[in-house]
Structures are given as structure tokens and as C-alpha cells.
mmCIF file with all atom_site columns, C-alpha atoms in Angstrom:
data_model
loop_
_atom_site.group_PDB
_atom_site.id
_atom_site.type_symbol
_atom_site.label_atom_id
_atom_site.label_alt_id
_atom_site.label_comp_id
_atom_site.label_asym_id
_atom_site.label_entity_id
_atom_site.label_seq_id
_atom_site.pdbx_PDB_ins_code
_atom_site.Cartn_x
_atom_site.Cartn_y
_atom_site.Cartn_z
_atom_site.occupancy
_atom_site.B_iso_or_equiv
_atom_site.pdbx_formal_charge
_atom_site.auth_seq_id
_atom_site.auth_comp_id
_atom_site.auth_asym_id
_atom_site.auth_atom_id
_atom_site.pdbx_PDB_model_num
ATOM 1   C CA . UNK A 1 1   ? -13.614 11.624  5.446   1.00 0.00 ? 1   UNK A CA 1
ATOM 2   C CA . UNK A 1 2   ? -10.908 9.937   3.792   1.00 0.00 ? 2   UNK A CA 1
ATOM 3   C CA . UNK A 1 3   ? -11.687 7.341   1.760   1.00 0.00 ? 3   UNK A CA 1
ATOM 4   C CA . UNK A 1 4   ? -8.774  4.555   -0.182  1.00 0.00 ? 4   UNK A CA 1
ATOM 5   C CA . UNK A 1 5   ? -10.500 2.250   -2.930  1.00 0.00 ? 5   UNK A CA 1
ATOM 6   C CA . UNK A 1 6   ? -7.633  -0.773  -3.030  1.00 0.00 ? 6   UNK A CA 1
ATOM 7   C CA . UNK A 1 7   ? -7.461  -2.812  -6.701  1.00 0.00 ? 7   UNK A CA 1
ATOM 8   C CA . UNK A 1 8   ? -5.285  -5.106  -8.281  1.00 0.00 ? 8   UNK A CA 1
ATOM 9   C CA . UNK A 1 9   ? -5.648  -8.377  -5.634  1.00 0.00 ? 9   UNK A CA 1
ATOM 10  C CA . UNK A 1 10  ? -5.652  -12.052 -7.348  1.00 0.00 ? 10  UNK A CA 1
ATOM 11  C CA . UNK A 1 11  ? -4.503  -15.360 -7.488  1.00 0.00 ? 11  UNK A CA 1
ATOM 12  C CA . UNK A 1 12  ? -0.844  -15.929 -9.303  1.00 0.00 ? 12  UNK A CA 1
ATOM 13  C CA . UNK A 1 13  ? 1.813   -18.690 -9.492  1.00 0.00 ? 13  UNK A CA 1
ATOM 14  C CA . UNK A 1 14  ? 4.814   -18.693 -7.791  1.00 0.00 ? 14  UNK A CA 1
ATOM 15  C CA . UNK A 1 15  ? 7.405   -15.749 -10.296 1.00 0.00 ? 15  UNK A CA 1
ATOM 16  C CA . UNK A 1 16  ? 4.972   -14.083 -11.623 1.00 0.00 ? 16  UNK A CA 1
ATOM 17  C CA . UNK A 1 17  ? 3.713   -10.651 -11.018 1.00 0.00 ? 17  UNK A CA 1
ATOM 18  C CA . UNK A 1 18  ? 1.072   -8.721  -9.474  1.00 0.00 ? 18  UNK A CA 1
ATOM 19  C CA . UNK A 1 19  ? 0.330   -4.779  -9.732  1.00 0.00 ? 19  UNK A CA 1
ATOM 20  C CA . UNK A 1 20  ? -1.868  -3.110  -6.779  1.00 0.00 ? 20  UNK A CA 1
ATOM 21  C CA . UNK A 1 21  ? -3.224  -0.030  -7.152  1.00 0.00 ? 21  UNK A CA 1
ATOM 22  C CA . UNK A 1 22  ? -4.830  2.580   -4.131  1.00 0.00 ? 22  UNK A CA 1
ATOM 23  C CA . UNK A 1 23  ? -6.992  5.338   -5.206  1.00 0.00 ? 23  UNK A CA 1
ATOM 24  C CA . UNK A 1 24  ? -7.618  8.402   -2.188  1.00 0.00 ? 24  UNK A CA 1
ATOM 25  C CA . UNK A 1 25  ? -10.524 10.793  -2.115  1.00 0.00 ? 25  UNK A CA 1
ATOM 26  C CA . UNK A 1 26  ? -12.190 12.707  0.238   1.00 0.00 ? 26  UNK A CA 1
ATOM 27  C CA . UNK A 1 27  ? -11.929 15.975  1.895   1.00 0.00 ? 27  UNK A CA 1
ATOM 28  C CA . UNK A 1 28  ? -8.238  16.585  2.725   1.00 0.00 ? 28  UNK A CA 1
ATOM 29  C CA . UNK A 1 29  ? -5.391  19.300  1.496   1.00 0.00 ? 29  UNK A CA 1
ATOM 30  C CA . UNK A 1 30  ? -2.306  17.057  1.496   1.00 0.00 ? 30  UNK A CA 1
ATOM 31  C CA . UNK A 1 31  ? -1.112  13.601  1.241   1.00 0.00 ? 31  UNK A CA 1
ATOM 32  C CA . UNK A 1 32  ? 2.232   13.317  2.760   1.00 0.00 ? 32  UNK A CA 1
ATOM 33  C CA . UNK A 1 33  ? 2.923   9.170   3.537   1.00 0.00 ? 33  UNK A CA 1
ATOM 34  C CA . UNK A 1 34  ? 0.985   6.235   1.305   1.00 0.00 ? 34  UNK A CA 1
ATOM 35  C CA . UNK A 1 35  ? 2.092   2.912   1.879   1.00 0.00 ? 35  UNK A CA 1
ATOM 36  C CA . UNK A 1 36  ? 1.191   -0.844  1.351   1.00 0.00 ? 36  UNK A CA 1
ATOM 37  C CA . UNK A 1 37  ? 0.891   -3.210  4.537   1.00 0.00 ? 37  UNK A CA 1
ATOM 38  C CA . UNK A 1 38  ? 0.135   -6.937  4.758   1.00 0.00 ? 38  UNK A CA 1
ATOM 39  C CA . UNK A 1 39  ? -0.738  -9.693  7.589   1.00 0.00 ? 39  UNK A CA 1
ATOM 40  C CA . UNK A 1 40  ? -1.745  -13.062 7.008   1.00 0.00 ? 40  UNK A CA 1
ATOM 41  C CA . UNK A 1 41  ? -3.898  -14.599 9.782   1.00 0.00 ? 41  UNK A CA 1
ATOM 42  C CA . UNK A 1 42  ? -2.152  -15.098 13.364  1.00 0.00 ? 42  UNK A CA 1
ATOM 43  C CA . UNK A 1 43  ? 0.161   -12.519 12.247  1.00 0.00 ? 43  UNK A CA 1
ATOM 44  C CA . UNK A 1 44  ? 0.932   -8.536  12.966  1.00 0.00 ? 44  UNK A CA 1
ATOM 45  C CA . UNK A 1 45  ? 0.433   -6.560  10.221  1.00 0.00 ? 45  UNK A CA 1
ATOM 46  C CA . UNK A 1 46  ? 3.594   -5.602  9.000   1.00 0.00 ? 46  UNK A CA 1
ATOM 47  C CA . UNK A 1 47  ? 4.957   -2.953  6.941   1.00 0.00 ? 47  UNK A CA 1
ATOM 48  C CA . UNK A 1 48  ? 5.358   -4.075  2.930   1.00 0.00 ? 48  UNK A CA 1
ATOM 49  C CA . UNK A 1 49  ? 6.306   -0.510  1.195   1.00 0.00 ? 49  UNK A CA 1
ATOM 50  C CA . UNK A 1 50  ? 6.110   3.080   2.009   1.00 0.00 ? 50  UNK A CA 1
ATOM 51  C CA . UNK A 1 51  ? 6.896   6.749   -0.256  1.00 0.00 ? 51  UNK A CA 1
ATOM 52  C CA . UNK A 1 52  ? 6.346   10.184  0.878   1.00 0.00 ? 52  UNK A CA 1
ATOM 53  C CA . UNK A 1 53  ? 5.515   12.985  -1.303  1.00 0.00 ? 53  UNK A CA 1
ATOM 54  C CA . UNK A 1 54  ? 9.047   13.427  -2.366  1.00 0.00 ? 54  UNK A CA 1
ATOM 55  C CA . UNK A 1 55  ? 9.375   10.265  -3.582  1.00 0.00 ? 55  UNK A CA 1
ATOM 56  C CA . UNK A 1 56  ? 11.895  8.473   -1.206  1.00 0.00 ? 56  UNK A CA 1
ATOM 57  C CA . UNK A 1 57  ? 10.843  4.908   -0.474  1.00 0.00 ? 57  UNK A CA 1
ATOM 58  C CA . UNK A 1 58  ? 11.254  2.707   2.408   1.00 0.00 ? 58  UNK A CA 1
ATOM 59  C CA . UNK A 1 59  ? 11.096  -1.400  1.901   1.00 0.00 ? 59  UNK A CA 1
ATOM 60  C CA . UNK A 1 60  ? 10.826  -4.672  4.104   1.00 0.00 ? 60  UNK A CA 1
ATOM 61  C CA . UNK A 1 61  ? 14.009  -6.769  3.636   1.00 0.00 ? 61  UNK A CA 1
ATOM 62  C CA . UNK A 1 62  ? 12.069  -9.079  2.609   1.00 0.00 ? 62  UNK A CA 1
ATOM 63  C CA . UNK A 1 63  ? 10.588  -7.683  -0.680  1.00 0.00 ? 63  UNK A CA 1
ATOM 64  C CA . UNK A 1 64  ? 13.570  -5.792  -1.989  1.00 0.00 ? 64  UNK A CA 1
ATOM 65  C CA . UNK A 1 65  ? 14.383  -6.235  -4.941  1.00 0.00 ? 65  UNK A CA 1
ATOM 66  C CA . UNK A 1 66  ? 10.976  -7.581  -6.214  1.00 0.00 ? 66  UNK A CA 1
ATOM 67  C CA . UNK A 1 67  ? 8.467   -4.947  -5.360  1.00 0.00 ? 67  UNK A CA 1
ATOM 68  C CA . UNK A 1 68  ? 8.736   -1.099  -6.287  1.00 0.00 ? 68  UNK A CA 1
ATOM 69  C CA . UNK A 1 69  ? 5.867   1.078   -4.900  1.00 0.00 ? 69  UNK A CA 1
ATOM 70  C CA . UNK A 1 70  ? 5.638   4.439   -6.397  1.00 0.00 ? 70  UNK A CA 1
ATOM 71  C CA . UNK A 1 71  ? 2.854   7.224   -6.780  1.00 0.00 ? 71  UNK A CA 1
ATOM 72  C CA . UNK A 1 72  ? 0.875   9.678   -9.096  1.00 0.00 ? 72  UNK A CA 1
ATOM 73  C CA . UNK A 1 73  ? -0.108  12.752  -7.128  1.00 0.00 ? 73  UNK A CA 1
ATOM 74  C CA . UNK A 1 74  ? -1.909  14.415  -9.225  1.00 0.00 ? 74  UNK A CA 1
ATOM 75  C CA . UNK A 1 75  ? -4.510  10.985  -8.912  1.00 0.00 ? 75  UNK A CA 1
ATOM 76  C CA . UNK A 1 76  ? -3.633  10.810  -5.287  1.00 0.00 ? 76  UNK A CA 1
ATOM 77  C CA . UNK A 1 77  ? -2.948  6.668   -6.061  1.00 0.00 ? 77  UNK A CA 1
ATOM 78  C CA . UNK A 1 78  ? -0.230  4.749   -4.511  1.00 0.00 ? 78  UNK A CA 1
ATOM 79  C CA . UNK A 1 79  ? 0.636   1.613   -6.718  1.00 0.00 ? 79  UNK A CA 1
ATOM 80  C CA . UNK A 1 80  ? 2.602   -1.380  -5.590  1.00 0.00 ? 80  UNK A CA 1
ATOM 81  C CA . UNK A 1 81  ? 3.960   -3.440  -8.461  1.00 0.00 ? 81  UNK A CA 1
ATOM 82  C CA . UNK A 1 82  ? 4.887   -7.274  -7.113  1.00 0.00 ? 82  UNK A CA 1
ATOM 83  C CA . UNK A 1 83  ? 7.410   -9.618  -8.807  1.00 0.00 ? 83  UNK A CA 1
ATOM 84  C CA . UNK A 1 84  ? 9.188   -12.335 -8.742  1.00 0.00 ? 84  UNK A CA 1
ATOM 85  C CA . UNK A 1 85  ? 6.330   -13.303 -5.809  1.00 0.00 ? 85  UNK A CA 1
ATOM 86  C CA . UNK A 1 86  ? 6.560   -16.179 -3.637  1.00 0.00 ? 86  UNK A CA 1
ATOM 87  C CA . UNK A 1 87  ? 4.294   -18.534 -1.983  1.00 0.00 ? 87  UNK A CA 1
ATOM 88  C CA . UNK A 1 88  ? 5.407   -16.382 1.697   1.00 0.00 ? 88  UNK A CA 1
ATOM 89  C CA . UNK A 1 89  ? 4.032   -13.338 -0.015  1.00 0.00 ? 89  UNK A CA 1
ATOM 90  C CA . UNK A 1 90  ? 0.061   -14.326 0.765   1.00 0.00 ? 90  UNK A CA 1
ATOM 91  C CA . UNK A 1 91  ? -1.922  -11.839 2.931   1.00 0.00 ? 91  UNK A CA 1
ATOM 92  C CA . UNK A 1 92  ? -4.463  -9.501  2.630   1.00 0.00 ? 92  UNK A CA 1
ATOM 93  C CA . UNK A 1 93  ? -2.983  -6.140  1.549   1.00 0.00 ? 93  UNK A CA 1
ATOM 94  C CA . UNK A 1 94  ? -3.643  -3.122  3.276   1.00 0.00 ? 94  UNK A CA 1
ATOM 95  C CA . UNK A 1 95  ? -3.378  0.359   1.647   1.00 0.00 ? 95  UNK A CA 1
ATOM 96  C CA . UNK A 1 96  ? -2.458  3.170   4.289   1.00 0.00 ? 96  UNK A CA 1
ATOM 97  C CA . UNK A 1 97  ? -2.171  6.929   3.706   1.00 0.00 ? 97  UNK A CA 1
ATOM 98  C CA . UNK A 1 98  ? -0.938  9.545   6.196   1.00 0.00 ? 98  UNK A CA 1
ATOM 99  C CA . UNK A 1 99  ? -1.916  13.692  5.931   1.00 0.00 ? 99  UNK A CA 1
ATOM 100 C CA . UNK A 1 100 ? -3.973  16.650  7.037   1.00 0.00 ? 100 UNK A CA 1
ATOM 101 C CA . UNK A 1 101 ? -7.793  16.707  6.455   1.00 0.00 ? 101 UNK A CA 1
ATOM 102 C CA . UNK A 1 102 ? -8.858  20.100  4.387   1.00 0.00 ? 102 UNK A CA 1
ATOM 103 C CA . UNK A 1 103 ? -10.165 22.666  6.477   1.00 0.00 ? 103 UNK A CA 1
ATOM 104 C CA . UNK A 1 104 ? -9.404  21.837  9.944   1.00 0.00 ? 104 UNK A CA 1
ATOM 105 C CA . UNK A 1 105 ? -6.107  20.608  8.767   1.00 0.00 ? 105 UNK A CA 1
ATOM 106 C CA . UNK A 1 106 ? -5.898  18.200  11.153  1.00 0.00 ? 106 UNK A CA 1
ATOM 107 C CA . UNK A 1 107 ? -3.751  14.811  10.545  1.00 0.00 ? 107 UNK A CA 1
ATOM 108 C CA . UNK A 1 108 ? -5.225  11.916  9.785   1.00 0.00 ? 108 UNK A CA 1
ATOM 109 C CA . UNK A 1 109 ? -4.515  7.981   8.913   1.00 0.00 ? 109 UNK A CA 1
ATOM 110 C CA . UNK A 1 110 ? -6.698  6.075   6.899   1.00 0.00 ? 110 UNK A CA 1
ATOM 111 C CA . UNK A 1 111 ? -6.255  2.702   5.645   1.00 0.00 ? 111 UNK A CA 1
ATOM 112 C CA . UNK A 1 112 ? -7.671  0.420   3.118   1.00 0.00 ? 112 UNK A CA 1
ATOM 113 C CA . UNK A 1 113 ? -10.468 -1.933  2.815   1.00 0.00 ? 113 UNK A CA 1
ATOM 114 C CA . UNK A 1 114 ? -8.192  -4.986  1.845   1.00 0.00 ? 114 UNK A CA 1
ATOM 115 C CA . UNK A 1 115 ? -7.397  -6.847  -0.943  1.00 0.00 ? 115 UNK A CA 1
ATOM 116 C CA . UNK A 1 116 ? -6.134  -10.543 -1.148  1.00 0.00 ? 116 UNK A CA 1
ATOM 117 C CA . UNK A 1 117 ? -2.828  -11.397 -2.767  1.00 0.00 ? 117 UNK A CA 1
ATOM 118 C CA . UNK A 1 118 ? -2.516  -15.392 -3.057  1.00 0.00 ? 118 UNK A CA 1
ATOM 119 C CA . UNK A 1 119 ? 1.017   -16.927 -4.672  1.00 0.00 ? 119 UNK A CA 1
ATOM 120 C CA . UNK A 1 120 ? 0.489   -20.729 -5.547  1.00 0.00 ? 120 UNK A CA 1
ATOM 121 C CA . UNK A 1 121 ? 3.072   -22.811 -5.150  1.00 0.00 ? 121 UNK A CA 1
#
């Protein structure tokens, strides 16, 4: 019912940059939580960026600094620009949206199809 189209994915060297984008459609009334996740193999996914429909923004130590997520609600897209990456940033990023379907207005959680982020060395 929910549907996220993830774009942006690619091969880069080690300082440069990287811009994901996360397009939602589908049949719901509200958006509240979109957020980027990412697990490389043998690993938990693990939480990369988050922004609620007011704007404030949560971050994993680990990218602060370097990554800024931020979204257009009017185009329902969640974008996750990536700089300054490093080799320990590989994984397969995960898109994830949180809200009510239309109608029933029941919550719902939807992720992302996946899109691979490699940083060469």
C-alpha cells in the first residue's frame, strides 16, 4: 500500500560524496517519521538518519557531522546527502517511513527496496 522507490546508490572514493534520495507513494494521509538505515552483511541493521515532519533530526555518532538528511513534503521524499564518506560507510541502504494509511488510518512502516553505497579505499 505504501510504496518507497530508493535512488542515488554508487560506487565513490574514500571523501567524496554521495546524495540518496527516497520517493513515497501510495494510499496513505500522513507521513510522520522517514529515515535512512544501513547493514552490511553479518551485521544488524542499524539506524543511519531519521526527521519527523517537523523537521528535527536524529543521527548515529558515527555519521555526524558528514551526513544531513532532510525532506520535501510536498514530494513525500526523504534525501540523505553523504560526505566526507569512508571506507566503514559500505552497506546497503535502507529507506524507512513511519505513518497512517488513508482511510482506515491505520499506522504503518514501510521500508525500502535497497540501494548499495560502496566507499573505496
Amino acid at each position: 500500500q505504501v510504496q518507497l522507490v530508493e535512488s542515488g546508490g554508487g560506487l565513490v572514493q574514500a571523501g567524496g560524496s554521495l546524495r540518496l534520495s527516497c520517493a513515497a507513494s501510495g494510499s496513505f494521509s500522513s507521513i510522520t517519521v522517514m529515515g535512512w538505515y544501513r547493514q552490511v552483511p553479518g551485521k544488524q541493521r542499524e539506524l543511519v538518519a531519521i526527521i519527523n515532519n517537523s523537521g528535527t533530526t536524529n543521527y548515529a555518532d558515527s555519521v555526524k557531522g558528514r551526513f544531513t538528511i532532510s525532506r520535501d513534503n510536498a514530494k513525500n521524499t526523504v534525501y540523505l546527502q553523504m560526505n566526507s564518506l569512508k571506507p566503514e560507510d559500505t552497506a546497503v541502504y535502507y529507506c524507512n517511513t513511519l505513518g497512517k494509511l488513508s482511510v482506515t488510518y491505520r499506522p504503518f512502516v514501510s521500508w525500502g527496496q535497497g540501494t548499495q553505497v560502496t566507499v573505496s579505499s
